[in-house]
Tab-separated table of C-alpha atoms in Angstrom:
chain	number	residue	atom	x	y	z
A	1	UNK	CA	23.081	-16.697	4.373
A	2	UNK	CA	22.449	-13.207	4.251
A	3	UNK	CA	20.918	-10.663	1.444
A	4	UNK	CA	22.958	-10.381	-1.301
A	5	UNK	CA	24.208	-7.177	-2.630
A	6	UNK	CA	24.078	-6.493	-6.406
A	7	UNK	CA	27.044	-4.131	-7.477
A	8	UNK	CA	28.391	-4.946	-10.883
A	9	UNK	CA	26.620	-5.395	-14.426
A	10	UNK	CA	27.316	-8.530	-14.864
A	11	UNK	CA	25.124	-9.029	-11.419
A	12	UNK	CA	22.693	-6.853	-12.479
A	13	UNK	CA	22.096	-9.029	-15.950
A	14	UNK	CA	21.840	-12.360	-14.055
A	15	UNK	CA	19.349	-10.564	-11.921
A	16	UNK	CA	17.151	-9.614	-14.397
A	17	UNK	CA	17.435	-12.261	-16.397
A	18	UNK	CA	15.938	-14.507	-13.128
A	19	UNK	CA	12.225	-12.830	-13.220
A	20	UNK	CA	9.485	-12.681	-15.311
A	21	UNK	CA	7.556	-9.915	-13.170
A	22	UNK	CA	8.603	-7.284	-10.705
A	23	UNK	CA	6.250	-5.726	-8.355
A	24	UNK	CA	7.749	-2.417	-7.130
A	25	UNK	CA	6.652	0.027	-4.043
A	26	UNK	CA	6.602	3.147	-5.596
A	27	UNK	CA	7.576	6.303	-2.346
A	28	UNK	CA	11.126	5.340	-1.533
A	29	UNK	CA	11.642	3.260	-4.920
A	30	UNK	CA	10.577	4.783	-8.189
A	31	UNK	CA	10.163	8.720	-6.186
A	32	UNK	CA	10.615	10.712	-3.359
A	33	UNK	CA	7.561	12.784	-2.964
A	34	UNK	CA	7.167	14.702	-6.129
A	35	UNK	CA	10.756	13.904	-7.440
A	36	UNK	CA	11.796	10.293	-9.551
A	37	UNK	CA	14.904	8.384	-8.255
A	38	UNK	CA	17.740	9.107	-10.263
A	39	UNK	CA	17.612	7.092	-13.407
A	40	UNK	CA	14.847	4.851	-12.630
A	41	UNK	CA	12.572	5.502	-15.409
A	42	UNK	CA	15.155	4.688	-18.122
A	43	UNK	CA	15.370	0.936	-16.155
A	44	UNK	CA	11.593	0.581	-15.996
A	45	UNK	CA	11.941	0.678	-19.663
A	46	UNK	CA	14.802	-1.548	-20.179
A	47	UNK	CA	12.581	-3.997	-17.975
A	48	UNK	CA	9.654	-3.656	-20.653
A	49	UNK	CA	12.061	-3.645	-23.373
A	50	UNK	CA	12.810	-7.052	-22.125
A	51	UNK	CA	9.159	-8.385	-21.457
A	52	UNK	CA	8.746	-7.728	-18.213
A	53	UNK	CA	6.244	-7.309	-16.342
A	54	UNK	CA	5.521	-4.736	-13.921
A	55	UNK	CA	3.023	-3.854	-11.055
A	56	UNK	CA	3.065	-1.533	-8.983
A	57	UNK	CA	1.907	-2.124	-5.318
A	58	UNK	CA	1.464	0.644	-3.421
A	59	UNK	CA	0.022	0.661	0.619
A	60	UNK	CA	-0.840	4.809	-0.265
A	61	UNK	CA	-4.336	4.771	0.349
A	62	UNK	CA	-4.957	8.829	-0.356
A	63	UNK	CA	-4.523	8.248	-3.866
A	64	UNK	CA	-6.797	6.526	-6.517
A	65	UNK	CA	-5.211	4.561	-9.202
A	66	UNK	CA	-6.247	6.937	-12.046
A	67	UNK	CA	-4.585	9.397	-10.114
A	68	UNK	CA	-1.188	7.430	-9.450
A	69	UNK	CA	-1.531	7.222	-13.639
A	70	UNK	CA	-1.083	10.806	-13.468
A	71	UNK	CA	1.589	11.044	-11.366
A	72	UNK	CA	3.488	8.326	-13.163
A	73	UNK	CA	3.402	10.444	-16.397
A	74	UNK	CA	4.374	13.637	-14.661
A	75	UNK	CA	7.533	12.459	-13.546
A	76	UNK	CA	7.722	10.488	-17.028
A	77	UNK	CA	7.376	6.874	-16.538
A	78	UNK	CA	4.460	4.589	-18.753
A	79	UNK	CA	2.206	2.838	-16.247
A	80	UNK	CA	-1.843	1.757	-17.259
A	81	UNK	CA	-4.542	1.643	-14.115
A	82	UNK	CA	-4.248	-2.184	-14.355
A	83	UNK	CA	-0.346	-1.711	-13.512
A	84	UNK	CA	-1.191	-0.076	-10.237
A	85	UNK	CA	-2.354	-2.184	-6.880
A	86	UNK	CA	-3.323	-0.059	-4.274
A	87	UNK	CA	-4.336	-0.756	-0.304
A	88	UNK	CA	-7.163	1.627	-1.731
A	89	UNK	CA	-7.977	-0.909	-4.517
A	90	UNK	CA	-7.425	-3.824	-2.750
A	91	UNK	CA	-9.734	-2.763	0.167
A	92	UNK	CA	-12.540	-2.278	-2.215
A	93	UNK	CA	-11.761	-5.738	-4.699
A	94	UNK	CA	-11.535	-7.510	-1.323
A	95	UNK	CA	-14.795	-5.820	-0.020
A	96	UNK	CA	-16.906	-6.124	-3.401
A	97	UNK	CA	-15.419	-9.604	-4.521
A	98	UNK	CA	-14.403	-11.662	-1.337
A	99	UNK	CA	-16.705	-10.588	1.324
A	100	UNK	CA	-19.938	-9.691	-0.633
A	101	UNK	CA	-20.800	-6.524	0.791
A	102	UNK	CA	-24.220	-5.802	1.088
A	103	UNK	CA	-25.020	-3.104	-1.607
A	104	UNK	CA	-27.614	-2.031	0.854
A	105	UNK	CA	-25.354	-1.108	2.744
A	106	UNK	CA	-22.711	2.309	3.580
A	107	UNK	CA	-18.899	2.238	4.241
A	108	UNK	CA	-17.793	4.628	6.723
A	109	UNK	CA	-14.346	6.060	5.662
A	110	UNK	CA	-11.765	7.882	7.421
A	111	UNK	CA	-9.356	8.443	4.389
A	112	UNK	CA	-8.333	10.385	1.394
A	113	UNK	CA	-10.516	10.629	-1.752
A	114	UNK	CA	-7.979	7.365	-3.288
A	115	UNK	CA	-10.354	5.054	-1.113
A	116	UNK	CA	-13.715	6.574	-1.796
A	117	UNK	CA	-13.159	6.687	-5.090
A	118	UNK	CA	-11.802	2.983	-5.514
A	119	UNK	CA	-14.890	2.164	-3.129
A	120	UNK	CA	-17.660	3.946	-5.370
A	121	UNK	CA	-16.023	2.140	-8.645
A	122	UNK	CA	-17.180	-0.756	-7.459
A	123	UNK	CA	-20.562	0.351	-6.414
A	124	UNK	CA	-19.912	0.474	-2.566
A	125	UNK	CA	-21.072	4.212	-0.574
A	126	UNK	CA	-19.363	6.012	1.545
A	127	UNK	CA	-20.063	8.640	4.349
A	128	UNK	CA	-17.643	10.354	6.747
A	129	UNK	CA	-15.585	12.169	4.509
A	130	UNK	CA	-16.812	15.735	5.064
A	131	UNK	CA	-17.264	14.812	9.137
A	132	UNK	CA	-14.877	17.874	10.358
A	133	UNK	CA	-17.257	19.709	12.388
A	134	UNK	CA	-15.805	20.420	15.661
A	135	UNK	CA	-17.330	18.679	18.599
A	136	UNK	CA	-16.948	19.194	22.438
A	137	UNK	CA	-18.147	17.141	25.492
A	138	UNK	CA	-21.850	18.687	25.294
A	139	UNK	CA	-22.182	17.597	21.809
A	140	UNK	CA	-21.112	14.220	22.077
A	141	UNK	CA	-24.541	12.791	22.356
A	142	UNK	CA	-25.330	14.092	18.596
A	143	UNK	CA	-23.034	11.580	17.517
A	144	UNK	CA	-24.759	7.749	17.317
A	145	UNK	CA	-24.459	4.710	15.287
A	146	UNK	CA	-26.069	5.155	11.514
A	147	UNK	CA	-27.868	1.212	10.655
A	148	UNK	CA	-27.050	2.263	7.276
A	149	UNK	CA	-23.046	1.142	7.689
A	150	UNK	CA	-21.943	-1.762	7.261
A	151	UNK	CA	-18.261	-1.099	7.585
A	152	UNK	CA	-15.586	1.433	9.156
A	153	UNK	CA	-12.645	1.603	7.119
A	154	UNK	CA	-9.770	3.240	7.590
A	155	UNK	CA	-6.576	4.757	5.601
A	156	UNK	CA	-4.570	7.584	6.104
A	157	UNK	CA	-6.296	10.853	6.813
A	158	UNK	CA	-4.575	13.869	6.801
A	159	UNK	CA	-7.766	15.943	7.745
A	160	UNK	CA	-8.661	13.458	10.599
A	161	UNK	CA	-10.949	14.741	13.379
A	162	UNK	CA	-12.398	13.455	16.930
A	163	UNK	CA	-15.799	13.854	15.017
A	164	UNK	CA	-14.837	11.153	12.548
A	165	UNK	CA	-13.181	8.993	15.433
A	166	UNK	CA	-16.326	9.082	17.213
A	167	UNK	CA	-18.644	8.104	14.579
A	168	UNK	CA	-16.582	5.019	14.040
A	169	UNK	CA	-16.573	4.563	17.530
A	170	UNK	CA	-19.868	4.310	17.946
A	171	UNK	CA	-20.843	2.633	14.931
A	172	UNK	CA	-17.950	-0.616	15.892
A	173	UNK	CA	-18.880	-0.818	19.411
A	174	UNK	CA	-22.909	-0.923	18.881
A	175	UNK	CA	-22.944	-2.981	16.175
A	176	UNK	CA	-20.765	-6.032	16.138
A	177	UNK	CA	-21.628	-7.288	12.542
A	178	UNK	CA	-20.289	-3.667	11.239
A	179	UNK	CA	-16.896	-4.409	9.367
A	180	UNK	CA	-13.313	-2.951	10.644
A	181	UNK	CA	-11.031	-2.761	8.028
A	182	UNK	CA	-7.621	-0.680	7.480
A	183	UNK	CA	-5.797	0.061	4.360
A	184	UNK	CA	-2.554	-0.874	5.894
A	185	UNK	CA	-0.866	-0.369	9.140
A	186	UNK	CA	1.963	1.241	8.338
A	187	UNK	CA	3.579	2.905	11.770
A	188	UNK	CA	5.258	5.826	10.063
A	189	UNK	CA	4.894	7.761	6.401
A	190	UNK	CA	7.894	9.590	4.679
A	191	UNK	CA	7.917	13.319	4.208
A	192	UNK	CA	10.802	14.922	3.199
A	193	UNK	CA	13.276	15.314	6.064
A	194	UNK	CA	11.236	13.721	8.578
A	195	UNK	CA	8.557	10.266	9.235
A	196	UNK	CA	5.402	11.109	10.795
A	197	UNK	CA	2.253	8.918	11.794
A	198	UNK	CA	1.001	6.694	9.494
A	199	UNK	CA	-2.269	4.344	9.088
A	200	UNK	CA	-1.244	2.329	11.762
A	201	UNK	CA	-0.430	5.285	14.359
A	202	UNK	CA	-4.377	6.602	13.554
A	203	UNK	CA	-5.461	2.716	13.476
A	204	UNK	CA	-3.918	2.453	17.016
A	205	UNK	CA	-6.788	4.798	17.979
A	206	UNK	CA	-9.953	2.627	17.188
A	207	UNK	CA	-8.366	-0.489	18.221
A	208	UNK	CA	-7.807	0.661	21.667
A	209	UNK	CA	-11.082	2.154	22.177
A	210	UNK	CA	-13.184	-0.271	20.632
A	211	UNK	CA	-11.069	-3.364	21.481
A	212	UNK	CA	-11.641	-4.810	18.136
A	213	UNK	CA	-9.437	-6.053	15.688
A	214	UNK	CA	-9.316	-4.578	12.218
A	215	UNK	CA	-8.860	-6.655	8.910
A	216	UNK	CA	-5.651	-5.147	7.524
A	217	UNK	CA	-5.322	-5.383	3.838
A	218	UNK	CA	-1.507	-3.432	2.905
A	219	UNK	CA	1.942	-5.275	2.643
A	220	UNK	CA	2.719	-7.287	4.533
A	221	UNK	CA	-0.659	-8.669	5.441
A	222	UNK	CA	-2.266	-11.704	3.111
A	223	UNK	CA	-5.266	-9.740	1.822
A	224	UNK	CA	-3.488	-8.162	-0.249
A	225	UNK	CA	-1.021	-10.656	-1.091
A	226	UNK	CA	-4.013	-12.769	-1.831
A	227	UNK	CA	-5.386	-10.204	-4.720
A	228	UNK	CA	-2.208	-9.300	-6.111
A	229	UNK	CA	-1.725	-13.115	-7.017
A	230	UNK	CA	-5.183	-14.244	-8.488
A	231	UNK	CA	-5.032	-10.827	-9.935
A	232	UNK	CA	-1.771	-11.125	-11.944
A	233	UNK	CA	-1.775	-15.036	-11.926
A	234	UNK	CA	1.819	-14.946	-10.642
A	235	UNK	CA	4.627	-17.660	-10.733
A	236	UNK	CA	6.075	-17.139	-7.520
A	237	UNK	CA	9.352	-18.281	-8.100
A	238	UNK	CA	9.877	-15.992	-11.235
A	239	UNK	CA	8.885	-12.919	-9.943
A	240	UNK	CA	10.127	-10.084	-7.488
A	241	UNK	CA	9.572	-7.661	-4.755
A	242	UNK	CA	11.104	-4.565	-5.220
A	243	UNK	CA	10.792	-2.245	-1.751
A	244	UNK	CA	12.911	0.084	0.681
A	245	UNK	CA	10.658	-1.046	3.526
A	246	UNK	CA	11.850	-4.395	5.618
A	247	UNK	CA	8.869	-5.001	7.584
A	248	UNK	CA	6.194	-4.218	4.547
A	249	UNK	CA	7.596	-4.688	1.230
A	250	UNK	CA	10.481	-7.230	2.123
A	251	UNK	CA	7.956	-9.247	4.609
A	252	UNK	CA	5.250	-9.055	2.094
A	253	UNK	CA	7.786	-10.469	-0.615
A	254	UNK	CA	8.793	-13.605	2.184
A	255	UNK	CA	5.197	-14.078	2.805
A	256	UNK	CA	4.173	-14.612	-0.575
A	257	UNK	CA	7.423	-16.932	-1.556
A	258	UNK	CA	8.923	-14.124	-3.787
A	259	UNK	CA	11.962	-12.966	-4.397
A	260	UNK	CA	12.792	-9.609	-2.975
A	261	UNK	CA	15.027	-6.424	-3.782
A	262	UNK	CA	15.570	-3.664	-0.800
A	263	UNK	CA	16.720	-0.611	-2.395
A	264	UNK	CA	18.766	1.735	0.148
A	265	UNK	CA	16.778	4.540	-1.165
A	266	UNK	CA	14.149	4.885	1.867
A	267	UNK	CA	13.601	3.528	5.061
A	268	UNK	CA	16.264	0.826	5.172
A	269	UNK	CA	19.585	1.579	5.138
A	270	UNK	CA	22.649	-1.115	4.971
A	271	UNK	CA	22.780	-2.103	8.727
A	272	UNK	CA	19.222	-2.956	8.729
A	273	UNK	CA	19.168	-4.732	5.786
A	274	UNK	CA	21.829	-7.444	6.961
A	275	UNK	CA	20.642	-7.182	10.621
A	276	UNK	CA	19.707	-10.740	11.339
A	277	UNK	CA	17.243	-9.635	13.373
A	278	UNK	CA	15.337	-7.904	9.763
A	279	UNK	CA	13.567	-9.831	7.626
A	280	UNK	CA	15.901	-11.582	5.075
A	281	UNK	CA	15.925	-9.703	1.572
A	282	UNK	CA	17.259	-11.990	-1.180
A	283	UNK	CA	19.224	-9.089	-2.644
A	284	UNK	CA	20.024	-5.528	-2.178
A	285	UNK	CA	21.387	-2.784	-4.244
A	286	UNK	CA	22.256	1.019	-3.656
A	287	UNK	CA	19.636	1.793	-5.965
A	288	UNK	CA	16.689	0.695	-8.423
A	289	UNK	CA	18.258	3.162	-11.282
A	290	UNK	CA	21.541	1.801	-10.589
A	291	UNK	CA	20.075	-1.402	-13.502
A	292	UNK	CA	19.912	1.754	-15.673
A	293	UNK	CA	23.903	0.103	-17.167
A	294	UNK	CA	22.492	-2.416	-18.729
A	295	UNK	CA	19.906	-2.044	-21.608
């Protein structure tokens, strides 16, 4: 049986009714860019009117959690840093808490300032970030491995350089013990009118020249999945995936025995969502704010 499509109230109550928690993506979902989904912050608050409750799981490395906070209010929806699960976050709860990193140690970070700053919350250093310096084939030989890092990680970049592509190089190839790990490896990010690379088109990169292979911690990988359930202690069978993403949010929802939403206002369109060939979704609708009928 394919995904169901939610179209009339009496749907959406039964729907609702079904959960105790929804996690939700958040580009695609609740915004586009800088600009809310039609209608979707009056259904966030008919779902906390109700109980609910909500996290947000984002793979958006370039922006720290006190910062999404921000953004939530500017567009006008209520969300506290503990509502908000970032690849960011998770990289650095998975890094502290689950592999022990050695304080002694540096994190080498292609990525936004959402990752160094989740990182230095939990008392881990980076380096890299300020690595822009142009570099030519004479130079090269400036660049070598630092025994100060301990791991290369890497999220989405928009100032990336060959400078910062070489250090990691250098510092995966030389030293084996030296962690790899991505935020997510998402193939494309949204921007307006058009996709463009994402985390897993600048991953592509390292893997290839180093021949390693990274720990990936975003939807739909387990990492993350792992955290966001010991984090929020979830009943799997009451809760739900919200997402506009089939091969992220949807998969991620599957993975983790959740049910899962695709909203039509992203990446996924109808066709794709009841492609066989997609991941299943247990439901779609036209839109998150389209719950906004019912109160």
């Amino acid at each position: 049986m394919g995904p169901i499509r939610l179209s009339t109230r009496s749907e959406y109550e039964s729907f609702v009714d079904r959960y105790d928690t929804f996690l939700f993506d958040c580009d695609g979902v609740i915004w586009h860019g800088s600009t809310v989904v039609n209608n979707v912050p009056k259904v966030l608050d008919m779902l906390r009117s109700r109980g609910k409750r909500l996290v947000f799981v984002t793979n958006n490395s370039a922006t720290s959690r006190k910062d999404y906070v921000k953004k939530f209010a500017s567009l006008g929806i209520q969300a506290s840093v503990e509502e908000i699960f970032s690849s960011a976050y998770a990289t650095a709860v998975y890094l502290h808490d689950v592999l022990k990193f050695d304080p002694s140690k540096k994190a080498y970070v292609i990525g936004g300032a959402g990752i160094r700053h989740e990182l230095e919350e939990v008392g881990i250093t980076t380096i890299g970030h300020d690595d822009i310096a142009q570099v030519s084939l004479a130079t090269l030989k400036e660049i070598e491995p630092n025994v100060e890092v301990g791991a290369v990680i890497l999220g989405i970049d928009y100032d990336i350089s060959y400078r910062k592509l070489a250090n990691a190089h250098v510092n995966l190839v030389e030293n084996p013990d030296c962690l790899f790990i991505a935020t997510n490896d998402d193939r494309t990010l949204p921007g307006g009118k058009h996709m463009y690379p994402g985390t897993g088109s600048l991953l592509n990169t390292l893997v290839h020249s180093t021949q390693r292979t990274p720990l990936v911690m975003g939807k739909p990988n387990t990492p993350m999945l792992e955290c966001v359930l010991k984090k929020f202690s979830l009943e799997p069978t009451r809760t739900c995936m919200v997402g506009d993403r089939l091969d992220t949010d949807i998969l991620f929802g599957i993975k983790g025995g959740l049910s899962t939403l695709c909203v039509l206002t992203g990446v996924a369109d109808e066709a794709a969502v009841c492609s066989p060939e997609s991941p299943q979704a247990s439901y779609y609708i036209s839109s998150l704010g389209d719950l906004s009928v019912i109160q």
